[in-house]
Coordinates of C-alpha atoms in Angstrom, one line a residue:
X2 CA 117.3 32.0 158.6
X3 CA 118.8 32.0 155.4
X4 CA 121.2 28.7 154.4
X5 CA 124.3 29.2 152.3
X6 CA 125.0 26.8 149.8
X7 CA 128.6 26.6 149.1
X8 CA 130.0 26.8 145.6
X9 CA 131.8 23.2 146.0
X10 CA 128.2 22.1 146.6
X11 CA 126.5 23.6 143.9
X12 CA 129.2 22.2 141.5
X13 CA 128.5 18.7 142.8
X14 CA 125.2 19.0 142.2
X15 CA 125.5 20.3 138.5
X16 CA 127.8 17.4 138.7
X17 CA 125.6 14.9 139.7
X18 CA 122.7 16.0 137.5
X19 CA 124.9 15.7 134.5
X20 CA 125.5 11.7 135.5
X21 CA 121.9 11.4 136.0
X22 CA 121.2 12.8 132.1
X23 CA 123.9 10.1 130.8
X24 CA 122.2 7.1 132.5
X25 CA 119.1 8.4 131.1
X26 CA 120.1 9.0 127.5
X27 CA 121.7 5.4 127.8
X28 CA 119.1 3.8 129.3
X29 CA 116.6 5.5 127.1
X30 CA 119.1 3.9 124.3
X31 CA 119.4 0.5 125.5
X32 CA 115.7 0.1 125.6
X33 CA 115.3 1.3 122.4
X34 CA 117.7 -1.8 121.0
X35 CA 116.2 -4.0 123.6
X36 CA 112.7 -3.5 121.5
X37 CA 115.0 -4.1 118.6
X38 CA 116.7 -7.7 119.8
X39 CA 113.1 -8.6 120.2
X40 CA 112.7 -8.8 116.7
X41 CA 115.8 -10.1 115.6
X42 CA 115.8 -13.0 112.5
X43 CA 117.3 -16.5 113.4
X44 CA 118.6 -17.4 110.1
X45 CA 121.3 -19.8 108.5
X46 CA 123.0 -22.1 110.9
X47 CA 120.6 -21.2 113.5
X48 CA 117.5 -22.8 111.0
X49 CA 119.5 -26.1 110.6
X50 CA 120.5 -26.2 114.7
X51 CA 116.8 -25.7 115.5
X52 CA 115.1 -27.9 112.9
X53 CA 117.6 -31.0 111.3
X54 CA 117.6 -34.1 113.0
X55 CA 121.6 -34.3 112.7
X56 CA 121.7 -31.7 115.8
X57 CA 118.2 -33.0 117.8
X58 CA 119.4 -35.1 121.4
X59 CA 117.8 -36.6 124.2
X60 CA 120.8 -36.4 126.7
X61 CA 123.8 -34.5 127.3
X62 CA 126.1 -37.0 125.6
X63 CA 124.1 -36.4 122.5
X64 CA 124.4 -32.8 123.1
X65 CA 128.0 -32.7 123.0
X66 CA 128.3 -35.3 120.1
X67 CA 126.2 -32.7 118.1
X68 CA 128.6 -29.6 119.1
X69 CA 131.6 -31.9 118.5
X70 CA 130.6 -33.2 115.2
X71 CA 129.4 -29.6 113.4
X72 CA 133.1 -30.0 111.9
X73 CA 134.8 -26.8 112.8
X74 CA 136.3 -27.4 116.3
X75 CA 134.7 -24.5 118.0
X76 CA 133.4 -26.6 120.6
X77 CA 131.8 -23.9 122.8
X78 CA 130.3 -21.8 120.3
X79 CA 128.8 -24.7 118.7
X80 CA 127.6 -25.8 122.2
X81 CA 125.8 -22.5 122.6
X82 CA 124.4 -22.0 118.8
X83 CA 122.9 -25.8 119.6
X84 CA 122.1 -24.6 123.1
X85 CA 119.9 -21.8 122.2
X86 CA 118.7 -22.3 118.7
X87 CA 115.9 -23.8 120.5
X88 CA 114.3 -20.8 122.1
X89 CA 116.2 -17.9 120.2
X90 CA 113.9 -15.4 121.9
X91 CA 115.5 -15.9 125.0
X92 CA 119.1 -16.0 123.8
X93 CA 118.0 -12.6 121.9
X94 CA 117.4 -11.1 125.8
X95 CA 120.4 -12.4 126.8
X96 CA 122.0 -10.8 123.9
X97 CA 120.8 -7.7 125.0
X98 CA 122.7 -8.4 128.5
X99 CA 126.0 -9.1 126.8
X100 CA 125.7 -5.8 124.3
X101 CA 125.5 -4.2 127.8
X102 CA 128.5 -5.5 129.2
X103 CA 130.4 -4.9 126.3
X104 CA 129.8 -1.5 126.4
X105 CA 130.2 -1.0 130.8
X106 CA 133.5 -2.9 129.9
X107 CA 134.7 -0.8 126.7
X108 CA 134.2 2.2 129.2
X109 CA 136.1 1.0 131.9
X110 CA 139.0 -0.3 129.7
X111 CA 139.5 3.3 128.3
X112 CA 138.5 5.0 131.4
X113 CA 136.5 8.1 129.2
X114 CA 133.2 8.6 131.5
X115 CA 130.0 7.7 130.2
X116 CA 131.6 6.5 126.9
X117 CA 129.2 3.7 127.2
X118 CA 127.2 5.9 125.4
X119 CA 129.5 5.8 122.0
X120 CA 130.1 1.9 122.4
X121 CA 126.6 1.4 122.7
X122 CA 125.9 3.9 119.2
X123 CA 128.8 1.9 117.5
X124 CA 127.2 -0.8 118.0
X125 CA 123.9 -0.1 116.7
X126 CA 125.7 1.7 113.8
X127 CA 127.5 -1.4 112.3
X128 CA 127.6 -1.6 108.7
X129 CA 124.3 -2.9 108.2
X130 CA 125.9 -6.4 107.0
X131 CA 127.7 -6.5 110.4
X132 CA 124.1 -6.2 111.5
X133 CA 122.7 -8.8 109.6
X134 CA 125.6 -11.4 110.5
X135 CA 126.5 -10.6 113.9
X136 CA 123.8 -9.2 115.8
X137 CA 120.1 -10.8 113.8
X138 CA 121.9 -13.6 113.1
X139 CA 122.5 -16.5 116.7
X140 CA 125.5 -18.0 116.2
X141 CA 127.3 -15.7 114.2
X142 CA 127.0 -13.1 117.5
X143 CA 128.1 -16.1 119.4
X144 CA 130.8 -17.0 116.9
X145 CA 132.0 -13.2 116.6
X146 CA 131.0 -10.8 119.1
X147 CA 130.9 -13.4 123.1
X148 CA 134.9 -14.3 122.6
X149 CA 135.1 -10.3 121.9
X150 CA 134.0 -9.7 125.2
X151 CA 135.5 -12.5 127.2
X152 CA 139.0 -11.2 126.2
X153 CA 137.6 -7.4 127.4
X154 CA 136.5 -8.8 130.7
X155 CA 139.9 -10.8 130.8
X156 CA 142.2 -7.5 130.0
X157 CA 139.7 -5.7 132.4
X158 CA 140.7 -8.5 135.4
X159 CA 144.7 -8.2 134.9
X160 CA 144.5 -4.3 134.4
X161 CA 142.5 -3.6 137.3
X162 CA 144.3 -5.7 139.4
X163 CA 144.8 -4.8 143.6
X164 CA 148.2 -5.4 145.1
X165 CA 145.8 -5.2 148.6
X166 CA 144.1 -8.7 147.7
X167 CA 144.0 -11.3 150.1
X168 CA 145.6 -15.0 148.7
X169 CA 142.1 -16.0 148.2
X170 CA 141.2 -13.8 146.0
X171 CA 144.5 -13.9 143.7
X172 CA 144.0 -17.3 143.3
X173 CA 140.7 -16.9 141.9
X174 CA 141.3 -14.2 139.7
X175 CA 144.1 -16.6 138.3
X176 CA 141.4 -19.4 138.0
X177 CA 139.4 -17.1 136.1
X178 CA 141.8 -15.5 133.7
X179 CA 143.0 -19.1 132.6
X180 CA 140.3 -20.8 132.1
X181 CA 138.0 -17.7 130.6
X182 CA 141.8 -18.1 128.3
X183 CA 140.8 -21.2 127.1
X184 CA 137.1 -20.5 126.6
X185 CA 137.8 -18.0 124.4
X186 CA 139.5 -19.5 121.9
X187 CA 137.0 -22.5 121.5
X188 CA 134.8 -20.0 118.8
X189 CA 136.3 -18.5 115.5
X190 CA 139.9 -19.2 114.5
X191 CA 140.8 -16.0 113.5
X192 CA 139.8 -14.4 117.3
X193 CA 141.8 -16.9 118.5
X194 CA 144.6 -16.4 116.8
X195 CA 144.5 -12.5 117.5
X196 CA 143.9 -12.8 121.6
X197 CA 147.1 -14.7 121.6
X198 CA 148.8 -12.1 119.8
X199 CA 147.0 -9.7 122.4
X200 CA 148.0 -12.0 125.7
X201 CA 151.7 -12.0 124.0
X202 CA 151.3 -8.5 123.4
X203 CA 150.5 -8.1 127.5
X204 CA 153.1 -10.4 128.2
X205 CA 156.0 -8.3 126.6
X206 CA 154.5 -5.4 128.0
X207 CA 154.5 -6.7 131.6
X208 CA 157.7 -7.7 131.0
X209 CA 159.3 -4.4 129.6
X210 CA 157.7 -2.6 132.8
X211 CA 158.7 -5.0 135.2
X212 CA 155.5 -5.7 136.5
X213 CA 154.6 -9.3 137.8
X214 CA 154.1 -11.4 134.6
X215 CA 151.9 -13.9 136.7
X216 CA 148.4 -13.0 135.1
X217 CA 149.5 -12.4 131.4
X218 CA 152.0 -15.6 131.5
X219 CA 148.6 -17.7 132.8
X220 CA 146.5 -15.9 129.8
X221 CA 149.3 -16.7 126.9
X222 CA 149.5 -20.3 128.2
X223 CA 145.7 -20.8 128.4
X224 CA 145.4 -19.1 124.4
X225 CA 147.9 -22.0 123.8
X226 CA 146.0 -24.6 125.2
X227 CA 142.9 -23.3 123.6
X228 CA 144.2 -22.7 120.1
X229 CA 146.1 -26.3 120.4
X230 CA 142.1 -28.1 121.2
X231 CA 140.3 -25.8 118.3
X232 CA 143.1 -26.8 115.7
X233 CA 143.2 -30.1 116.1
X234 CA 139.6 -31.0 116.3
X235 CA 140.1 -33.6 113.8
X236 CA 142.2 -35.9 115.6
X237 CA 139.4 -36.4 117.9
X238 CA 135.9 -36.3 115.5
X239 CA 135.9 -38.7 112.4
X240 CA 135.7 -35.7 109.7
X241 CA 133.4 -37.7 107.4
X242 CA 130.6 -38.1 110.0
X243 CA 130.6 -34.5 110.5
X244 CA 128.0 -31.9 109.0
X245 CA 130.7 -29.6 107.8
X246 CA 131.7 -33.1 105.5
X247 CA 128.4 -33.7 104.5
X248 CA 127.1 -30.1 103.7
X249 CA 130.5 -30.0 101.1
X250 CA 130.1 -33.1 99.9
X251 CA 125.9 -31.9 99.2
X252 CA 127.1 -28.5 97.6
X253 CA 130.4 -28.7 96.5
X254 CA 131.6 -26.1 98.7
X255 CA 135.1 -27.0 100.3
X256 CA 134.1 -25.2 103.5
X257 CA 136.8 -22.9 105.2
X258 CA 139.6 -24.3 102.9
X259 CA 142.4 -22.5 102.3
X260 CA 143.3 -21.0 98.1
X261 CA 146.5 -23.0 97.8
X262 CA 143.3 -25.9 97.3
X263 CA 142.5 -23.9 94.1
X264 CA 143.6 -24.8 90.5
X265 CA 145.7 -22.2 89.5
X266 CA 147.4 -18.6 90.5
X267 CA 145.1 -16.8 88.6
X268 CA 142.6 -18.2 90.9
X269 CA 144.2 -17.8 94.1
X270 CA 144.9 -13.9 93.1
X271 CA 141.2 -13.5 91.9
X272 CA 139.6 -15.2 95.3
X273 CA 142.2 -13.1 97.2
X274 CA 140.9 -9.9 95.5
X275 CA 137.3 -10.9 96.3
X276 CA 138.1 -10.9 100.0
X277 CA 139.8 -7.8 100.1
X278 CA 136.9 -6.4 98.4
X279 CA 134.6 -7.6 101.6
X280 CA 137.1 -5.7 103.6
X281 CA 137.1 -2.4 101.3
X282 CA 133.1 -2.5 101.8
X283 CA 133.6 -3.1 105.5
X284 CA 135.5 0.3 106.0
X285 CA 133.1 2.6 103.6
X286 CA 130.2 1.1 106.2
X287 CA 131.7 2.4 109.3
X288 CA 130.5 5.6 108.9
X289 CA 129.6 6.2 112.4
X290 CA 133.7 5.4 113.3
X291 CA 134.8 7.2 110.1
X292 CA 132.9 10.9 110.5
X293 CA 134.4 10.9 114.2
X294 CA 137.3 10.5 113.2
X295 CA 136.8 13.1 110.0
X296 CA 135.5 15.2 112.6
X297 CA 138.2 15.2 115.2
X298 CA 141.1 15.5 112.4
X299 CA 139.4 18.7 110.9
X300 CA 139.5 20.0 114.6
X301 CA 142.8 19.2 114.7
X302 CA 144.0 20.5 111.5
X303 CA 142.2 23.9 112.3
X304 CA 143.4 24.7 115.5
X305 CA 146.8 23.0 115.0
X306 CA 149.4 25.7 114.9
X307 CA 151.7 24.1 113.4
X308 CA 151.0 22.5 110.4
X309 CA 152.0 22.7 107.2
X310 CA 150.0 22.8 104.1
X311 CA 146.9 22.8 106.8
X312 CA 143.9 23.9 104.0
X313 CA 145.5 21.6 101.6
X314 CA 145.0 18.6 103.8
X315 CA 141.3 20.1 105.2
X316 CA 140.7 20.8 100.9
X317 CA 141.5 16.5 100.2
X318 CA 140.2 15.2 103.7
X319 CA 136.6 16.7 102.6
X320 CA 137.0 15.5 99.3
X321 CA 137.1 12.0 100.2
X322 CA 134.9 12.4 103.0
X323 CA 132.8 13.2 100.2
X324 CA 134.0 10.1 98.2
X325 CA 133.2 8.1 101.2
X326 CA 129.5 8.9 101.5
X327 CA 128.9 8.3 97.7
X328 CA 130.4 4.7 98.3
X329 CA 128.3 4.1 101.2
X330 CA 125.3 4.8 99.6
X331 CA 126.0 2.1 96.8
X332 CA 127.5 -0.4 99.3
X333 CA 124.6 -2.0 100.1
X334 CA 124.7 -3.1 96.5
X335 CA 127.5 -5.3 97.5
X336 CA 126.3 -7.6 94.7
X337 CA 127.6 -5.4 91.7
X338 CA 130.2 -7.1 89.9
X339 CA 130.9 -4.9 87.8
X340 CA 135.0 -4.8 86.8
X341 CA 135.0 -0.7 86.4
X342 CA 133.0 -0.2 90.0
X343 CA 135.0 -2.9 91.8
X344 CA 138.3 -0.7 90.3
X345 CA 136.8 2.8 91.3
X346 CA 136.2 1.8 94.6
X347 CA 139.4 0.1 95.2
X348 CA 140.8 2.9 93.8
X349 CA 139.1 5.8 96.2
X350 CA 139.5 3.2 99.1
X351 CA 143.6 3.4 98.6
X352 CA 143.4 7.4 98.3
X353 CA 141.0 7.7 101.4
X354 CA 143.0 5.1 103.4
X355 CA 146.3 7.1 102.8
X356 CA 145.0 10.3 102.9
X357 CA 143.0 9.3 106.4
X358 CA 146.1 7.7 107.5
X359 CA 148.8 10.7 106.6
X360 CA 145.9 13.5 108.2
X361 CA 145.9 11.6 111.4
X362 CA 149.5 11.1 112.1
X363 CA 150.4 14.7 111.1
X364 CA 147.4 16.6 113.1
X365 CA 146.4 13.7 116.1
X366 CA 149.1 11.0 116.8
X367 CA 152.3 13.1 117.2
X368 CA 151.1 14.9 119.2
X369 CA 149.5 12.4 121.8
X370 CA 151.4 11.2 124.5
X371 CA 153.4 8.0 124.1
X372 CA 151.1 5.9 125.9
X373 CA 148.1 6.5 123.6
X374 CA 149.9 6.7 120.3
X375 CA 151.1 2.7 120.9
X376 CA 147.6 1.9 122.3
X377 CA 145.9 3.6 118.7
X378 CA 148.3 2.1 116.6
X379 CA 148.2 -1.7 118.3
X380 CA 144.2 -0.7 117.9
X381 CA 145.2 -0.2 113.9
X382 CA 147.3 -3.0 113.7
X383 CA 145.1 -5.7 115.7
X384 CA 142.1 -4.5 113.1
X385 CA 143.7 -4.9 110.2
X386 CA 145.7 -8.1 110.7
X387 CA 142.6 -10.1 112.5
X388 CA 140.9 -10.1 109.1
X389 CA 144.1 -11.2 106.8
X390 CA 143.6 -14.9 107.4
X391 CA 140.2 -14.2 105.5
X392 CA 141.9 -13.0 102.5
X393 CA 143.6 -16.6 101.7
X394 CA 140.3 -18.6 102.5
X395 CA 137.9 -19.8 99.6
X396 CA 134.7 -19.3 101.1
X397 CA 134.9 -15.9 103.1
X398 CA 132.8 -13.2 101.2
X399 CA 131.4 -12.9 104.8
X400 CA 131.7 -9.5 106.8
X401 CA 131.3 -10.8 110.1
X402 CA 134.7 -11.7 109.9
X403 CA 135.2 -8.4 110.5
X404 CA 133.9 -7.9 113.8
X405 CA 137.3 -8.3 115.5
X406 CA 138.3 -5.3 113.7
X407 CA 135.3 -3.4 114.2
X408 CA 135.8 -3.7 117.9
X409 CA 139.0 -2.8 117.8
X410 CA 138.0 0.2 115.7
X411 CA 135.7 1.3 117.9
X412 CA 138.5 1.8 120.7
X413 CA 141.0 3.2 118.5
X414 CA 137.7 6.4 118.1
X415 CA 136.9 6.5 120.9
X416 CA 140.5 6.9 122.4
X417 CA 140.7 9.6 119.4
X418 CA 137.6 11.6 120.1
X419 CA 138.1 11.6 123.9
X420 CA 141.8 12.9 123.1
X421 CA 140.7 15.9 120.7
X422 CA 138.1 16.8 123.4
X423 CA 140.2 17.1 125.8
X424 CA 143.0 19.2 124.1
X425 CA 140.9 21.8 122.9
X426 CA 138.4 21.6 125.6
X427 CA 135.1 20.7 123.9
X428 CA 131.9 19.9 125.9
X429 CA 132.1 16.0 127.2
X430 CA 128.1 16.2 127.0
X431 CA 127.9 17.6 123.6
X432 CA 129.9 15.4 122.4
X433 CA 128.3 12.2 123.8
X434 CA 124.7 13.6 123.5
X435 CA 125.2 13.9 119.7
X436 CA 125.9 9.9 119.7
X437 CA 123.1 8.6 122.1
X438 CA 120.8 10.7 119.8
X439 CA 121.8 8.8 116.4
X440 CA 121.5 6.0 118.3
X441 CA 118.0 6.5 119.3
X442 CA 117.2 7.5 115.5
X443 CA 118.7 4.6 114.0
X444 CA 117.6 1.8 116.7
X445 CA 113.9 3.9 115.8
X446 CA 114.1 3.0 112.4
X447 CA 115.3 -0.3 112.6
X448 CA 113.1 -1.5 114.4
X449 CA 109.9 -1.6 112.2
X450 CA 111.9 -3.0 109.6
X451 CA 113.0 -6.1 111.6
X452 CA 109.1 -6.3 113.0
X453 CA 108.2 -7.4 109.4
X454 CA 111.1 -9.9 108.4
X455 CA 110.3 -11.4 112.1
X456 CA 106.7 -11.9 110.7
X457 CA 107.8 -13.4 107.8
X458 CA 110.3 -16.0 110.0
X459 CA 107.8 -16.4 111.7
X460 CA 105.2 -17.9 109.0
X461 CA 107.9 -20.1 107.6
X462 CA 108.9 -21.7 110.7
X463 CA 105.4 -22.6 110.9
X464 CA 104.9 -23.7 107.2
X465 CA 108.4 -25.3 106.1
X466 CA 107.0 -28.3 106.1
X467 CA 103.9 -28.6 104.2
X468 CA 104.5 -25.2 102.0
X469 CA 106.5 -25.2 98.8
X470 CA 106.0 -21.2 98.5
X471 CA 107.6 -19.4 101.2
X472 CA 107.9 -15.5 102.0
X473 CA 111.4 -14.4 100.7
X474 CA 113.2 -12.9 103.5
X475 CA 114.9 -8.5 103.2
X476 CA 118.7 -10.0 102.0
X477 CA 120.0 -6.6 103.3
X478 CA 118.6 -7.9 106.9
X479 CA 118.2 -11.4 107.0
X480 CA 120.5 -12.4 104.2
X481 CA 120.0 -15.1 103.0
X482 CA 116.9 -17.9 102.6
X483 CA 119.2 -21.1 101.8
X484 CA 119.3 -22.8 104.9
X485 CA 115.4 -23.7 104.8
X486 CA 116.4 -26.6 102.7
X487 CA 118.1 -28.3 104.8
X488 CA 115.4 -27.7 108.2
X489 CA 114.0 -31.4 106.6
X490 CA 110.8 -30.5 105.4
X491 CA 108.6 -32.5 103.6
X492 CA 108.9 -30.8 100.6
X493 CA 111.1 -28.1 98.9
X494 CA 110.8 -24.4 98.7
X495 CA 110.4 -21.9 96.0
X496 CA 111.1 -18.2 98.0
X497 CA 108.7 -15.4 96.6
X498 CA 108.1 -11.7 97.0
X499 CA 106.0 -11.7 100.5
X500 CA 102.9 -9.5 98.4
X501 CA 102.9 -12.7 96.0
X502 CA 101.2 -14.8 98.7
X503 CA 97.8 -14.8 99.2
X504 CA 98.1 -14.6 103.2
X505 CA 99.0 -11.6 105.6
X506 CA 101.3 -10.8 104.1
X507 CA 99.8 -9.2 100.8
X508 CA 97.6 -6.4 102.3
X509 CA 101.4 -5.4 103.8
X510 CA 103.1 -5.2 101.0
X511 CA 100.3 -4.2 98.4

């Protein structure tokens, strides 16, 4: 007897198929940076949390006296860097975890199937000093990248929100929104200060929509209350007995001060400049985000209709696109201080930011609907203005302030890509198996080089104390070496090229 299978049937198993490849490629993905966290460097704070006696503790009240007294009032970040500097290896697993619900969470919050794929592949693709400070290094991925994803699992909550839910369970979602509201502002100043612009953002928007403000009104008052105990940490800790104090009275560094401190104006302009310059860097090293979005505007401009001037603007788009790559091949260098360099790349970074800027309004936004061109352009805004408190501070020259803007980034593509695909009807799994593949490439190649700098970690954590020579550490991976001299060692160190020691390490590097 023959047995018919209906055409409905046959589509759902295509269907079904096609899901089944996704997970794969994903999961194929997420082992491969799984391998990877593995080998990730503790470095930095991390060293002095694991090894000075200022942060050792026999109970929990000595646990939260160190937390309280590291200086900087993020309580629960300092809590966990504390926490887990003592077995990193595990906290590196569960790092792994969190990665994973950042990207289940980016997917659901701009409903694009299987675009866990992309967040994942973002992630991975950071600017490789993104890399070095958020995801090798402990505390600044606790710092930076867990209040990113507590305020994602908070917007998730309020926008996913049943009007069918039984009393019990609005209560508890209210519960959890306000106090995952304070939690998340006991890290980094700067997120703070942007998920209360968010929650207020939320707020208005509830309001204007005449939707029941309940949820967002809990979250801005909870950011208040959180912002309110990270700001005025020094009313409760005496200052002086904290490391922050200590460490700057030590090296001279006025930690996280603000330029009005400095001398003069000339100064305060040239240490503003610096910043800016960490930001400038930032953007030519999102080249992942940047040739999507080069991508998706040349579709645009060549199938647009109508608009203007359209091999003009494809002409200077590839041009700087071109511009671009030559500045991401030297900014790794980001130690050349060179007047004339600093100039030229300020100098392409204002023409590609304008010219990337005009290209996308005239061939993407205006034509998006209205709810997607004031998502991508809060997406813009909340990038760039989470990193302008950075440009008046004296000790930035750190890129993992930049995290909040690479996350937001990282929506603002993918809400771009997905758009483009869907107006001129490209392939959903061409487009997604394109970024699971660099993925899988870069994670590859990553991970070898992390192997040996987790080698080299590994001797001096084993060595500090009786060794004056010590392996230096990749800077481009692991950054920096400084913090061994204050792990309280018996004696000093001297950092030397890894083949320089007579150990395993020379037949390595010979």
């Amino acid at each position: 007897m023959d047995i018919k299978v209906s055409s409905k049937s046959k589509y759902n198993n295509i269907n079904s198929f096609k899901i089944q490849g996704f997970n794969v490629l994903y999961f194929a993905e997420s082992v491969l940076f799984l391998i990877l966290s593995y080998y990730f460097v503790p470095k930095l704070d991390d060293i002095v949390f694991k090894f000075n006696s200022f942060f050792q503790y026999d109970d929990f009240s000595g646990f939260w006296h160190s937390a309280l007294y590291y200086g900087n009032g993020r309580l629960l970040g300092n809590a966990l860097c504390i926490l887990f500097s003592k077995n990193p290896q595990l906290f590196y697993f569960i790092e792994f975890l969190i990665v994973q619900i950042f990207c289940i969470s980016g997917e659901k919050l701009v409903n694009i199937k299987n675009s866990k794929l992309f967040f994942l592949t973002a992630i991975i693709l950071m600017p490789i000093q993104l890399i070095n400070q958020i995801s090798s290094w402990l505390c600044g991925f606790i710092n930076y990248f867990i209040p990113t994803v507590i305020l994602m699992l908070i917007l998730l909550l309020i926008k996913n929100k049943s009007a069918e839910s039984t009393l019990l369970v609005k209560i508890l979602r209210c519960l959890t929104i306000f106090l995952l509201g304070i939690a998340e502002q006991l890290f980094v100043q700067h997120n703070a200060v942007m998920n209360l612009v968010i929650a207020i953002t939320v707020l208005i928007s509830f309001i204007r929509k005449k939707k029941n403000i309940l949820e967002p009104l809990l979250l801005t008052m909870s950011n208040i209350i959180g912002c309110i105990v990270l700001f005025s940490y020094k009313l409760y800790v005496n200052y002086e007995q904290t490391w922050v104090y200590q460490y700057s009275i030590k090296t001279g560094v006025n930690y996280g001060s603000p330029i009005f401190h400095l001398d003069n104006l000339g100064q305060m302009v040239k240490t503003t400049v610096s910043n800016a310059g960490v930001f400038i860097y930032f953007y030519f090293g999102c080249m992942l985000l940047y040739t999507a979005l080069f991508i998706s505007i040349l579709f645009a401009l060549k199938n647009g209709s109508k608009i203007k001037y359209k091999k003009l603007n494809i002409v200077m788009m590839s041009l700087f696109y071109a511009g671009t790559i030559i500045v991401f091949l030297l900014y790794l260098n980001d130690d050349n201080e060179n007047i004339l360099y600093s100039m030229i790349v300020a100098a392409i970074f204002v023409l590609n930011f304008a010219s990337l800027i005009y290209s996308y309004v005239k061939a993407i936004f205006i034509h998006m609907p209205n709810d997607k061109k004031v998502i991508t352009f809060l997406l813009v805004f909340y990038g760039v203005a989470s990193f302008t408190p950075f440009l008046i501070n004296t000790t930035t020259g750190t890129f993992r302030g930049c995290f909040f803007a690479y996350s937001s980034f990282i929506f603002f593509t993918a809400i771009t890509v997905d758009f483009i695909r869907e107006k001129h009807q490209i392939p959903y799994r061409r487009t997604m198996l394109i970024f699971a593949v660099i993925g899988c490439i870069v994670c590859s190649a990553y991970i070898p080089a992390y192997a040996v700098q987790k080698e080299i970690y590994n001797y001096k954590a084993e060595n500090y104390q009786t060794q004056y020579y010590l392996p230096k550490a990749d800077r481009a991976l692991v950054d920096s070496d400084s913090m061994w001299g204050y792990a309280q060692g018996n004696v000093k160190h001297e950092f030397i090229e890894p083949s320089k020691l007579k150990n395993q390490f020379s037949s390595r590097y010979d």
